[in-house]
Coordinates of C-alpha atoms in Angstrom, one line a residue:
M1057 CA 0.0 0.2 0.2
Q1058 CA 1.5 3.4 -1.0
I1059 CA 0.2 6.8 0.7
I1060 CA 0.9 10.2 -1.0
L1061 CA 1.5 13.0 1.1
L1062 CA 0.8 16.7 -0.1
H1063 CA 2.2 19.9 1.3
P1064 CA -0.5 22.2 2.0
R1065 CA 0.2 24.8 -1.0
F1066 CA 0.9 21.8 -3.2
T1067 CA 4.4 23.0 -4.1
H1068 CA 5.4 19.2 -3.5
A1069 CA 4.6 15.7 -2.6
K1070 CA 6.0 12.8 -0.8
S1071 CA 5.0 9.1 -0.7
V1072 CA 5.2 6.4 2.1
T1073 CA 4.7 2.7 1.3
L1074 CA 2.9 0.4 3.8
T1075 CA 3.9 -3.0 4.2
H1076 CA 2.1 -5.8 6.0
R1077 CA 4.5 -5.5 8.9
H1078 CA 3.5 -2.0 9.4
L1079 CA -0.1 -3.4 9.3
M1080 CA 0.5 -5.9 12.2
L1081 CA 2.3 -3.5 14.0
G1082 CA -0.5 -1.3 13.8
V1083 CA -3.3 -3.8 15.0
A1084 CA -1.3 -5.0 17.8
G1085 CA -0.9 -1.5 19.1
L1086 CA -4.6 -1.1 18.7
V1087 CA -5.3 -4.2 20.6
V1088 CA -2.8 -3.3 23.6
A1089 CA -4.3 0.2 23.8
L1090 CA -7.8 -1.4 24.0
L1091 CA -6.7 -3.7 26.9
L1092 CA -5.1 -0.8 28.7
M1093 CA -8.3 1.3 28.5
T1094 CA -10.2 -1.8 29.6
S1095 CA -8.2 -2.3 32.5
L1096 CA -8.1 1.4 33.5
L1097 CA -12.0 1.5 33.1
F1098 CA -12.4 -1.4 35.3
Y1099 CA -10.2 0.0 37.8
L1100 CA -12.0 3.2 38.0
V1101 CA -15.4 1.7 38.1
S1102 CA -14.4 -0.8 41.1
S1103 CA -12.6 2.1 43.0
N1104 CA -15.6 4.3 42.6
A1105 CA -18.4 1.9 42.7
A1106 CA -20.0 4.0 45.6
H1107 CA -19.9 7.3 43.6
M1108 CA -21.3 5.7 40.3
P1109 CA -24.9 6.3 38.9
S1110 CA -27.3 4.0 40.3
P1111 CA -27.7 1.7 36.9
L1112 CA -24.1 1.3 36.4
R1113 CA -23.7 0.5 40.0
E1114 CA -26.2 -2.0 40.0
M1115 CA -24.8 -3.6 36.8
F1116 CA -21.3 -3.9 38.4
T1117 CA -22.7 -5.2 41.6
A1118 CA -24.8 -7.8 39.9
N1119 CA -21.9 -9.4 38.1
A1120 CA -19.8 -9.7 41.5
Q1121 CA -23.0 -11.3 43.3
G1122 CA -23.3 -13.6 40.3
D1123 CA -19.7 -14.8 40.6
E1124 CA -20.2 -15.0 44.7
A1125 CA -23.6 -16.9 43.9
Q1126 CA -21.9 -19.3 41.7
K1127 CA -19.3 -19.9 44.5
E1128 CA -21.9 -20.3 47.0
K1129 CA -23.8 -23.1 45.0
F1130 CA -20.6 -24.8 44.1
L1131 CA -19.9 -25.2 47.9
K1132 CA -23.3 -26.0 48.8
E1133 CA -23.3 -29.0 46.3
N1134 CA -20.2 -30.2 47.7
L1135 CA -21.2 -30.0 51.4
A1136 CA -24.3 -32.0 50.6
L1137 CA -22.4 -34.5 48.8
M1138 CA -19.9 -34.8 51.6
A1139 CA -22.9 -34.7 54.1
R1140 CA -24.4 -37.8 52.3
R1141 CA -20.9 -39.8 52.6
V1142 CA -20.8 -38.7 56.1
G1143 CA -24.3 -40.3 56.8
E1144 CA -23.3 -43.4 55.0
M1145 CA -20.2 -43.9 57.1
Q1146 CA -22.0 -43.5 60.4
A1147 CA -24.6 -46.3 59.2
Q1148 CA -21.4 -48.4 58.5
L1149 CA -19.9 -47.6 61.8
M1150 CA -23.1 -48.3 63.6
R1151 CA -23.0 -51.9 61.8
L1152 CA -19.4 -52.4 62.6
D1153 CA -20.0 -51.5 66.3
A1154 CA -22.8 -54.1 66.6
L1155 CA -20.5 -56.7 64.6
G1156 CA -17.7 -55.8 66.9
E1157 CA -19.6 -56.5 70.2
R1158 CA -20.9 -60.0 68.7
V1159 CA -17.2 -60.9 67.8
Q1160 CA -16.2 -59.7 71.2
G1161 CA -18.7 -61.9 72.9
L1162 CA -17.8 -65.0 70.8
A1163 CA -14.2 -64.2 71.6
G1164 CA -14.9 -64.0 75.1
V1165 CA -13.5 -60.6 75.7
K1166 CA -14.7 -58.6 78.6
P1167 CA -16.8 -55.7 77.5
S1168 CA -14.6 -53.4 80.0
E1169 CA -11.6 -54.2 78.2
F1170 CA -12.7 -53.4 74.9
N1171 CA -15.5 -51.1 74.5
F1172 CA -16.9 -50.1 71.0
K1173 CA -18.6 -47.0 72.1
E1174 CA -15.9 -45.3 73.5
M1175 CA -13.4 -43.1 71.4
P1176 CA -9.8 -44.3 72.0
G1177 CA -7.3 -41.9 73.4
R1178 CA -5.3 -40.1 71.1
G1179 CA -2.2 -37.6 71.3
G1180 CA 1.0 -36.3 70.0
M1181 CA 3.2 -33.3 69.8
E1182 CA 2.1 -30.1 68.3
P1183 CA 4.1 -29.6 64.9
M1184 CA 7.2 -27.3 65.6
D1185 CA 7.0 -25.8 61.9
S1186 CA 4.0 -24.0 61.1
T1187 CA 4.3 -24.6 57.5
S1188 CA 3.8 -28.5 57.7
S1189 CA 0.3 -28.1 58.7
R1190 CA -2.5 -26.5 56.4
D1191 CA -6.3 -26.6 56.0
L1192 CA -7.7 -29.2 53.7
T1193 CA -9.0 -28.5 50.4
V1194 CA -12.6 -29.5 49.4
S1195 CA -11.2 -32.1 46.9
E1196 CA -8.6 -33.6 49.6
F1197 CA -11.6 -33.6 51.9
K1198 CA -13.7 -35.8 49.7
A1199 CA -11.0 -38.0 48.8
L1200 CA -10.1 -38.5 52.6
L1201 CA -13.9 -39.4 53.1
D1202 CA -13.7 -41.9 50.2
A1203 CA -10.7 -43.5 51.4
M1204 CA -12.3 -43.9 55.1
A1205 CA -15.5 -45.4 53.8
H1206 CA -13.6 -48.0 51.8
D1207 CA -11.5 -49.0 55.0
V1208 CA -14.8 -49.3 56.9
E1209 CA -16.2 -51.6 54.1
R1210 CA -13.0 -53.7 54.3
R1211 CA -12.8 -53.9 57.9
A1212 CA -16.4 -55.0 57.9
D1213 CA -15.7 -57.7 55.8
Y1214 CA -12.6 -58.7 57.7
M1215 CA -14.9 -59.1 61.1
N1216 CA -17.5 -60.9 59.3
V1217 CA -14.8 -63.7 58.6
V1218 CA -13.7 -63.6 62.0
E1219 CA -17.1 -63.7 63.3
S1220 CA -17.9 -66.6 61.2
T1221 CA -14.7 -68.7 62.2
L1222 CA -15.7 -67.8 66.0
M1223 CA -18.8 -69.1 65.3
S1224 CA -17.8 -72.3 63.9
D1225 CA -15.5 -72.9 66.9
K1226 CA -18.2 -72.1 69.2
I1227 CA -20.5 -74.5 67.8
K1228 CA -17.7 -77.3 67.4
S1229 CA -16.8 -76.7 71.2
K1230 CA -20.4 -77.3 72.2
L1231 CA -20.4 -80.7 70.5
L1232 CA -17.2 -81.5 72.2
P1233 CA -17.8 -83.9 75.3
T1234 CA -16.3 -81.5 77.8
S1235 CA -19.3 -81.5 80.4
Q1236 CA -19.0 -83.9 83.4
P1237 CA -22.3 -86.2 83.0
V1238 CA -22.6 -86.8 86.7
N1239 CA -22.1 -84.2 89.6
V1240 CA -19.9 -86.1 91.6
S1241 CA -16.3 -85.4 92.8
Y1242 CA -14.5 -88.6 91.7
N1243 CA -14.9 -91.6 89.4
A1244 CA -14.6 -95.4 90.7
S1245 CA -12.8 -96.6 87.7
T1246 CA -10.5 -95.0 85.4
F1247 CA -9.9 -95.6 81.4
G1248 CA -7.3 -98.2 80.7
R1249 CA -6.3 -101.5 81.7
R1250 CA -7.7 -102.9 84.8
L1251 CA -8.6 -106.2 86.7
D1252 CA -12.1 -107.2 85.5
P1253 CA -14.5 -107.0 88.5
F1254 CA -16.1 -110.6 87.4
S1255 CA -13.4 -112.3 86.1
G1256 CA -10.5 -111.2 88.0
R1257 CA -8.3 -110.9 84.8
S1258 CA -6.6 -108.0 83.1
A1259 CA -9.0 -106.6 80.5
M1260 CA -9.3 -103.1 78.8
H1261 CA -11.8 -100.7 80.5
E1262 CA -12.9 -98.5 77.5
G1263 CA -14.7 -95.7 79.8
I1264 CA -14.7 -94.2 83.1
D1265 CA -17.1 -95.2 85.8
F1266 CA -19.0 -92.5 88.0
A1267 CA -20.5 -94.1 91.2
A1268 CA -23.4 -92.4 92.7
P1269 CA -27.0 -93.5 94.3
I1270 CA -29.6 -95.1 91.9
G1271 CA -31.8 -92.1 90.4
T1272 CA -29.0 -89.7 90.3
P1273 CA -29.5 -87.6 87.2
I1274 CA -27.2 -88.1 84.0
L1275 CA -26.4 -85.1 82.1
A1276 CA -25.5 -84.8 78.3
A1277 CA -21.6 -84.2 78.2
A1278 CA -22.3 -82.3 74.7
G1279 CA -24.9 -81.4 72.5
G1280 CA -25.9 -83.9 69.8
V1281 CA -28.5 -86.4 68.3
V1282 CA -29.4 -89.5 70.1
T1283 CA -28.8 -92.4 68.0
V1284 CA -29.2 -95.4 70.4
A1285 CA -31.7 -95.8 73.3
E1286 CA -31.9 -99.6 74.1
F1287 CA -31.3 -102.2 76.3
H1288 CA -28.0 -104.0 76.0
P1289 CA -26.9 -107.5 77.4
Q1290 CA -23.6 -106.1 78.8
Y1291 CA -24.2 -102.3 79.2
G1292 CA -27.9 -102.7 80.5
N1293 CA -30.1 -99.5 79.7
M1294 CA -27.8 -97.7 77.3
M1295 CA -27.9 -94.4 75.1
E1296 CA -25.5 -93.2 72.5
I1297 CA -25.4 -89.3 71.4
D1298 CA -23.8 -88.7 68.0
H1299 CA -22.1 -85.2 68.1
G1300 CA -20.8 -85.2 64.7
N1301 CA -17.4 -85.5 63.1
D1302 CA -17.6 -89.4 63.8
M1303 CA -17.8 -88.6 67.6
I1304 CA -20.3 -90.4 69.9
T1305 CA -20.7 -90.8 73.9
R1306 CA -22.2 -93.7 75.6
Y1307 CA -24.0 -93.8 78.8
A1308 CA -24.5 -97.1 80.0
H1309 CA -25.9 -99.1 83.2
T1310 CA -28.7 -96.6 83.7
S1311 CA -31.9 -97.1 85.6
R1312 CA -33.9 -95.5 83.1
L1313 CA -33.5 -93.5 79.8
L1314 CA -35.6 -90.2 79.2
M1315 CA -34.6 -89.8 75.6
Q1316 CA -35.7 -91.5 72.3
V1317 CA -33.6 -92.3 68.9
G1318 CA -33.9 -89.0 66.9
D1319 CA -34.1 -86.7 70.0
I1320 CA -31.8 -83.7 70.1
V1321 CA -30.1 -83.0 73.3
R1322 CA -28.3 -80.1 74.5
R1323 CA -25.2 -80.1 76.7
G1324 CA -26.1 -80.5 80.5
Q1325 CA -29.5 -81.8 79.6
H1326 CA -31.0 -84.4 81.9
I1327 CA -31.0 -87.7 79.5
A1328 CA -31.1 -90.7 82.0
D1329 CA -30.8 -91.7 85.8
I1330 CA -28.0 -93.8 87.3
G1331 CA -28.8 -97.5 87.9
T1332 CA -27.1 -100.9 87.9
T1333 CA -28.4 -102.8 84.8
G1334 CA -26.4 -105.2 83.0
R1335 CA -23.0 -106.2 83.5
S1336 CA -22.8 -104.2 86.8
T1337 CA -21.6 -104.7 90.4
G1338 CA -23.4 -101.7 91.9
P1339 CA -25.0 -98.3 90.8
H1340 CA -22.9 -96.2 88.6
L1341 CA -22.5 -94.5 85.2
H1342 CA -20.1 -96.2 82.8
F1343 CA -19.2 -93.2 80.3
E1344 CA -17.5 -93.7 77.0
V1345 CA -16.2 -91.4 74.3
R1346 CA -15.6 -93.0 70.9
I1347 CA -14.1 -91.4 67.7
K1348 CA -14.7 -93.3 64.6
G1349 CA -15.7 -96.4 66.7
V1350 CA -12.3 -96.0 68.7
A1351 CA -12.5 -95.5 72.2
Q1352 CA -10.8 -92.6 73.6
D1353 CA -9.9 -91.5 77.4
P1354 CA -13.0 -89.3 78.3
H1355 CA -11.0 -87.6 81.1
K1356 CA -8.9 -85.7 78.5
F1357 CA -12.4 -84.1 77.3
L1358 CA -13.5 -83.5 80.6
L1359 CA -10.2 -82.0 81.9
A1360 CA -10.2 -79.5 78.9
G1361 CA -13.8 -78.3 79.9
A1362 CA -12.8 -77.6 83.5
N1363 CA -9.5 -75.8 82.4
Q1364 CA -11.8 -73.8 80.0
A1365 CA -14.5 -72.8 82.9
R1366 CA -11.6 -71.9 85.0
L1367 CA -10.4 -69.3 82.5
A1368 CA -13.8 -68.2 82.0
A1369 CA -14.3 -67.5 85.6
K1370 CA -11.1 -65.1 85.8

């Protein structure tokens, strides 16, 4: 582009040639000028907003309030979301507390030693460097809540597994013959080889004998199902209770049987009375424990039950 400049009296002329570079510099200068003018105008308006005419002041205030309203809306939405997360965590913690109390009971831990309803004590030194501590941002707080909710769910799963294991062990322990079947302080004959009272020869005694008057109650040593309730030529009135896992207990020489085949009995239930039926020299209970048909020493089971009772009493 070429521009011709004339002298006011038209005595001589001068030409100026504009290139694309000149045009670009001119446009850039115009843009910078507009930005400076806009910044100056904004500064003047914001610093003199109180002295501005009413329409302009209201327009400026409305824009500022619009930004604040957007920020407040964003904050409320995030607070509502976090409040819902906190509510969900509170419900999860209540279920976890109830689960913990059940596990505590199954494990035999005293409530005074581990109270789920009390906050554990915490403490520590105050940070020496003030720059090492700062306020959490909204996003950091939300991430912390999500991580805590995940931890609560995972620990609840662990507690469920522990509860199932303890419950299984509890059931198994209830099915072990660890409760003494007759309330006497001694047994008349122990498990093992002895002199047979009828033949006088050495013979294996596959149980232990509890001597007591006729009619003394006989109690189930553990829970189970009655599989035998009959008269036997050697054992007299005899009862067998199946405790599962190929384990049975046998009660012999009774005067009467109070249970029938198929009855379910619980530990300590009155199932028969002491007598002297069958091959017997006097009133007593012959008590056996058999696993897969093999006679075991009942004293081992009864001693384990007595030790457990002493530990529970402490």
